[in-house]
């Protein structure tokens, strides 16, 4: 409860302190602008979607949404006005198909992924699960991003990290590892940003 980001989230109406991680990345790289199509993977409880909703509303809170936000999670999520929410497992082809149908042919400007598997404590198995989710996000980005679009994923330092950075470098023109201040120091989580598809 002494966490300043927890207090700030309560004050500003965010469902989780995670909103400030995305806010920091957005401030650094100018990711989110009105008029964009954004996909939020691993969205529940919804703090990132809330942040996106606010950024895509030029007139401030309660204004008309300029753009499109599609959120996906295996867990249920309380509705957020203007956000299309799909409940399902991103690893299942039919869920991916529903996401593609919701896009209706639109190219995506930004994909943000706060997805993390349920960790078992067995390092090798957990690393493989994390890698699998990020590879799926990369595949989705290759297929659906605008040529100059951006993918931001959460990942963890440890086994498989270097290989994932390498895959990002093969896919994107610009690759940046990030550790927002709102990410707890003791946490192994980190973020990776890729921008501009190499083979678009």
mmCIF file of C-alpha atoms in Angstrom:
data_model
loop_
_atom_site.group_PDB
_atom_site.id
_atom_site.type_symbol
_atom_site.label_atom_id
_atom_site.label_comp_id
_atom_site.label_asym_id
_atom_site.label_seq_id
_atom_site.Cartn_x
_atom_site.Cartn_y
_atom_site.Cartn_z
ATOM 1 C CA UNK A 1 0.000 0.000 0.000
ATOM 2 C CA UNK A 2 3.019 2.290 0.318
ATOM 3 C CA UNK A 3 3.596 1.933 -3.414
ATOM 4 C CA UNK A 4 3.235 5.433 -4.949
ATOM 5 C CA UNK A 5 1.957 3.976 -8.229
ATOM 6 C CA UNK A 6 -0.787 2.033 -6.437
ATOM 7 C CA UNK A 7 -1.906 5.265 -4.730
ATOM 8 C CA UNK A 8 -1.758 7.186 -8.000
ATOM 9 C CA UNK A 9 -3.778 4.488 -9.795
ATOM 10 C CA UNK A 10 -6.486 4.696 -7.136
ATOM 11 C CA UNK A 11 -6.522 8.484 -7.377
ATOM 12 C CA UNK A 12 -6.638 8.572 -11.189
ATOM 13 C CA UNK A 13 -9.133 5.750 -11.570
ATOM 14 C CA UNK A 14 -6.879 3.112 -13.112
ATOM 15 C CA UNK A 15 -7.571 -0.533 -12.349
ATOM 16 C CA UNK A 16 -3.884 -1.340 -11.804
ATOM 17 C CA UNK A 17 -0.529 0.389 -11.413
ATOM 18 C CA UNK A 18 0.506 -1.184 -14.741
ATOM 19 C CA UNK A 19 -1.054 1.830 -16.512
ATOM 20 C CA UNK A 20 2.039 3.868 -15.592
ATOM 21 C CA UNK A 21 4.386 1.436 -17.340
ATOM 22 C CA UNK A 22 2.569 2.032 -20.615
ATOM 23 C CA UNK A 23 2.320 5.778 -19.916
ATOM 24 C CA UNK A 24 6.101 5.944 -19.485
ATOM 25 C CA UNK A 25 6.806 3.967 -22.676
ATOM 26 C CA UNK A 26 4.303 6.135 -24.571
ATOM 27 C CA UNK A 27 5.879 9.349 -23.255
ATOM 28 C CA UNK A 28 9.343 8.162 -24.302
ATOM 29 C CA UNK A 29 8.440 6.968 -27.808
ATOM 30 C CA UNK A 30 5.259 8.876 -28.750
ATOM 31 C CA UNK A 31 3.357 5.651 -29.397
ATOM 32 C CA UNK A 32 -0.307 6.480 -29.000
ATOM 33 C CA UNK A 33 -2.180 9.109 -31.047
ATOM 34 C CA UNK A 34 -5.871 9.740 -31.783
ATOM 35 C CA UNK A 35 -7.078 7.925 -34.909
ATOM 36 C CA UNK A 36 -4.996 4.802 -34.371
ATOM 37 C CA UNK A 37 -6.015 1.150 -34.264
ATOM 38 C CA UNK A 38 -4.451 -0.448 -31.168
ATOM 39 C CA UNK A 39 -4.532 -4.075 -29.997
ATOM 40 C CA UNK A 40 -4.038 -4.772 -26.262
ATOM 41 C CA UNK A 41 -3.007 -8.398 -25.637
ATOM 42 C CA UNK A 42 -3.296 -9.749 -22.098
ATOM 43 C CA UNK A 43 -5.536 -6.807 -21.256
ATOM 44 C CA UNK A 44 -7.229 -7.803 -17.963
ATOM 45 C CA UNK A 45 -7.887 -6.152 -15.560
ATOM 46 C CA UNK A 46 -7.870 -3.330 -18.111
ATOM 47 C CA UNK A 47 -5.435 -0.628 -16.957
ATOM 48 C CA UNK A 48 -3.629 -0.489 -20.311
ATOM 49 C CA UNK A 49 -6.945 -0.327 -22.198
ATOM 50 C CA UNK A 50 -8.063 2.478 -19.869
ATOM 51 C CA UNK A 51 -4.861 4.383 -20.641
ATOM 52 C CA UNK A 52 -5.314 3.802 -24.389
ATOM 53 C CA UNK A 53 -8.945 4.965 -24.162
ATOM 54 C CA UNK A 54 -7.845 8.229 -22.542
ATOM 55 C CA UNK A 55 -5.082 8.800 -25.109
ATOM 56 C CA UNK A 56 -7.441 8.191 -28.046
ATOM 57 C CA UNK A 57 -10.005 10.664 -26.705
ATOM 58 C CA UNK A 58 -8.862 14.096 -27.900
ATOM 59 C CA UNK A 59 -11.546 15.956 -25.943
ATOM 60 C CA UNK A 60 -10.566 14.408 -22.597
ATOM 61 C CA UNK A 61 -12.522 12.036 -20.381
ATOM 62 C CA UNK A 62 -15.988 11.208 -21.610
ATOM 63 C CA UNK A 63 -15.279 12.509 -25.115
ATOM 64 C CA UNK A 64 -15.690 10.582 -28.357
ATOM 65 C CA UNK A 65 -13.113 7.884 -29.028
ATOM 66 C CA UNK A 66 -10.929 8.678 -32.054
ATOM 67 C CA UNK A 67 -9.621 5.316 -33.146
ATOM 68 C CA UNK A 68 -10.157 1.658 -32.346
ATOM 69 C CA UNK A 69 -9.035 -0.400 -29.332
ATOM 70 C CA UNK A 70 -9.345 -4.183 -29.337
ATOM 71 C CA UNK A 71 -8.469 -5.903 -26.065
ATOM 72 C CA UNK A 72 -7.952 -9.632 -25.559
ATOM 73 C CA UNK A 73 -7.458 -11.759 -22.472
ATOM 74 C CA UNK A 74 -8.034 -15.307 -21.270
ATOM 75 C CA UNK A 75 -9.594 -13.769 -18.120
ATOM 76 C CA UNK A 76 -12.849 -11.804 -18.028
ATOM 77 C CA UNK A 77 -12.584 -8.015 -17.954
ATOM 78 C CA UNK A 78 -15.030 -5.374 -16.766
ATOM 79 C CA UNK A 79 -16.227 -3.407 -19.817
ATOM 80 C CA UNK A 80 -14.521 -0.146 -20.769
ATOM 81 C CA UNK A 81 -16.573 2.178 -22.940
ATOM 82 C CA UNK A 82 -15.363 2.122 -26.541
ATOM 83 C CA UNK A 83 -13.061 -0.894 -26.091
ATOM 84 C CA UNK A 84 -13.892 -4.105 -28.001
ATOM 85 C CA UNK A 85 -13.082 -6.917 -25.579
ATOM 86 C CA UNK A 86 -12.582 -10.523 -26.689
ATOM 87 C CA UNK A 87 -12.218 -13.211 -24.041
ATOM 88 C CA UNK A 88 -10.097 -16.161 -25.088
ATOM 89 C CA UNK A 89 -6.669 -17.741 -25.178
ATOM 90 C CA UNK A 90 -4.340 -16.032 -27.667
ATOM 91 C CA UNK A 91 -2.619 -19.402 -28.234
ATOM 92 C CA UNK A 92 -5.778 -20.886 -29.789
ATOM 93 C CA UNK A 93 -6.258 -20.428 -33.562
ATOM 94 C CA UNK A 94 -10.020 -19.734 -33.278
ATOM 95 C CA UNK A 95 -9.365 -16.891 -30.818
ATOM 96 C CA UNK A 96 -6.832 -15.382 -33.205
ATOM 97 C CA UNK A 97 -9.420 -15.733 -35.955
ATOM 98 C CA UNK A 98 -11.992 -13.799 -33.880
ATOM 99 C CA UNK A 99 -9.422 -11.065 -33.340
ATOM 100 C CA UNK A 100 -8.747 -10.889 -37.087
ATOM 101 C CA UNK A 101 -12.491 -10.727 -37.814
ATOM 102 C CA UNK A 102 -12.855 -7.829 -35.355
ATOM 103 C CA UNK A 103 -10.051 -5.987 -37.166
ATOM 104 C CA UNK A 104 -12.059 -6.382 -40.381
ATOM 105 C CA UNK A 105 -9.033 -5.847 -42.609
ATOM 106 C CA UNK A 106 -7.714 -2.783 -40.780
ATOM 107 C CA UNK A 107 -3.978 -2.587 -40.297
ATOM 108 C CA UNK A 108 -2.841 -2.049 -36.694
ATOM 109 C CA UNK A 109 -0.738 0.949 -35.629
ATOM 110 C CA UNK A 110 0.343 -0.372 -32.236
ATOM 111 C CA UNK A 111 0.232 -3.787 -30.529
ATOM 112 C CA UNK A 112 0.864 -3.744 -26.774
ATOM 113 C CA UNK A 113 1.236 -6.992 -24.867
ATOM 114 C CA UNK A 114 1.290 -7.340 -21.090
ATOM 115 C CA UNK A 115 0.696 -11.089 -21.517
ATOM 116 C CA UNK A 116 2.426 -13.437 -19.137
ATOM 117 C CA UNK A 117 1.742 -17.142 -18.679
ATOM 118 C CA UNK A 118 0.857 -18.633 -15.307
ATOM 119 C CA UNK A 119 4.312 -19.388 -13.969
ATOM 120 C CA UNK A 120 5.027 -22.815 -12.506
ATOM 121 C CA UNK A 121 8.319 -21.999 -10.823
ATOM 122 C CA UNK A 122 10.134 -24.439 -13.129
ATOM 123 C CA UNK A 123 12.497 -22.070 -14.901
ATOM 124 C CA UNK A 124 12.892 -23.928 -18.204
ATOM 125 C CA UNK A 125 9.156 -24.554 -18.610
ATOM 126 C CA UNK A 126 8.280 -20.970 -17.681
ATOM 127 C CA UNK A 127 10.839 -19.548 -20.129
ATOM 128 C CA UNK A 128 9.383 -21.704 -22.902
ATOM 129 C CA UNK A 129 5.851 -20.453 -22.133
ATOM 130 C CA UNK A 130 6.951 -16.809 -22.143
ATOM 131 C CA UNK A 131 8.832 -17.332 -25.421
ATOM 132 C CA UNK A 132 5.811 -18.982 -27.032
ATOM 133 C CA UNK A 133 3.492 -16.060 -26.163
ATOM 134 C CA UNK A 134 5.973 -13.483 -27.458
ATOM 135 C CA UNK A 135 6.534 -15.426 -30.679
ATOM 136 C CA UNK A 136 2.751 -15.457 -31.199
ATOM 137 C CA UNK A 137 2.649 -11.681 -30.623
ATOM 138 C CA UNK A 138 5.496 -11.279 -33.130
ATOM 139 C CA UNK A 139 3.650 -13.405 -35.713
ATOM 140 C CA UNK A 140 0.514 -11.325 -35.188
ATOM 141 C CA UNK A 141 2.508 -8.086 -35.555
ATOM 142 C CA UNK A 142 4.154 -9.275 -38.788
ATOM 143 C CA UNK A 143 0.757 -10.109 -40.244
ATOM 144 C CA UNK A 144 -1.250 -7.092 -39.063
ATOM 145 C CA UNK A 145 0.957 -4.086 -38.275
ATOM 146 C CA UNK A 146 1.237 -1.035 -40.505
ATOM 147 C CA UNK A 147 4.718 -0.891 -42.108
ATOM 148 C CA UNK A 148 5.821 1.711 -39.530
ATOM 149 C CA UNK A 149 3.798 0.146 -36.700
ATOM 150 C CA UNK A 150 5.050 -0.688 -33.215
ATOM 151 C CA UNK A 151 4.969 -3.792 -31.010
ATOM 152 C CA UNK A 152 5.631 -3.550 -27.246
ATOM 153 C CA UNK A 153 5.843 -6.788 -25.250
ATOM 154 C CA UNK A 154 6.525 -7.715 -21.656
ATOM 155 C CA UNK A 155 9.178 -10.354 -21.170
ATOM 156 C CA UNK A 156 11.523 -11.552 -18.438
ATOM 157 C CA UNK A 157 15.301 -11.486 -18.156
ATOM 158 C CA UNK A 158 16.602 -15.010 -18.128
ATOM 159 C CA UNK A 159 16.514 -18.058 -20.341
ATOM 160 C CA UNK A 160 15.468 -17.258 -23.909
ATOM 161 C CA UNK A 161 15.783 -13.476 -23.567
ATOM 162 C CA UNK A 162 18.684 -13.061 -26.015
ATOM 163 C CA UNK A 163 16.921 -15.207 -28.645
ATOM 164 C CA UNK A 164 13.774 -13.094 -28.404
ATOM 165 C CA UNK A 165 15.772 -9.873 -28.816
ATOM 166 C CA UNK A 166 17.354 -11.471 -31.896
ATOM 167 C CA UNK A 167 13.901 -12.297 -33.332
ATOM 168 C CA UNK A 168 12.850 -8.672 -32.768
ATOM 169 C CA UNK A 169 15.994 -7.474 -34.577
ATOM 170 C CA UNK A 170 15.175 -9.712 -37.537
ATOM 171 C CA UNK A 171 11.622 -8.302 -37.662
ATOM 172 C CA UNK A 172 11.939 -4.576 -36.836
ATOM 173 C CA UNK A 173 14.124 -1.670 -37.949
ATOM 174 C CA UNK A 174 14.287 -0.223 -34.416
ATOM 175 C CA UNK A 175 14.505 -2.409 -31.290
ATOM 176 C CA UNK A 176 14.702 -0.977 -27.750
ATOM 177 C CA UNK A 177 14.781 -2.850 -24.433
ATOM 178 C CA UNK A 178 12.924 -0.877 -21.722
ATOM 179 C CA UNK A 179 12.549 -0.973 -17.957
ATOM 180 C CA UNK A 180 9.961 1.644 -16.934
ATOM 181 C CA UNK A 181 10.319 3.211 -13.474
ATOM 182 C CA UNK A 182 6.849 1.875 -12.631
ATOM 183 C CA UNK A 183 8.178 -1.663 -13.073
ATOM 184 C CA UNK A 184 9.276 -2.907 -9.647
ATOM 185 C CA UNK A 185 13.050 -3.036 -9.202
ATOM 186 C CA UNK A 186 13.058 -6.579 -7.847
ATOM 187 C CA UNK A 187 10.944 -7.846 -10.740
ATOM 188 C CA UNK A 188 12.669 -9.639 -13.635
ATOM 189 C CA UNK A 189 10.094 -8.163 -15.997
ATOM 190 C CA UNK A 190 11.280 -5.899 -18.738
ATOM 191 C CA UNK A 191 9.779 -4.655 -21.998
ATOM 192 C CA UNK A 192 10.899 -4.789 -25.593
ATOM 193 C CA UNK A 193 9.803 -2.322 -28.278
ATOM 194 C CA UNK A 194 10.031 -3.012 -31.987
ATOM 195 C CA UNK A 195 9.114 -0.347 -34.558
ATOM 196 C CA UNK A 196 8.977 -0.412 -38.361
ATOM 197 C CA UNK A 197 8.675 -3.793 -40.063
ATOM 198 C CA UNK A 198 11.786 -4.720 -42.048
ATOM 199 C CA UNK A 199 9.953 -6.631 -44.759
ATOM 200 C CA UNK A 200 6.848 -4.487 -45.071
#
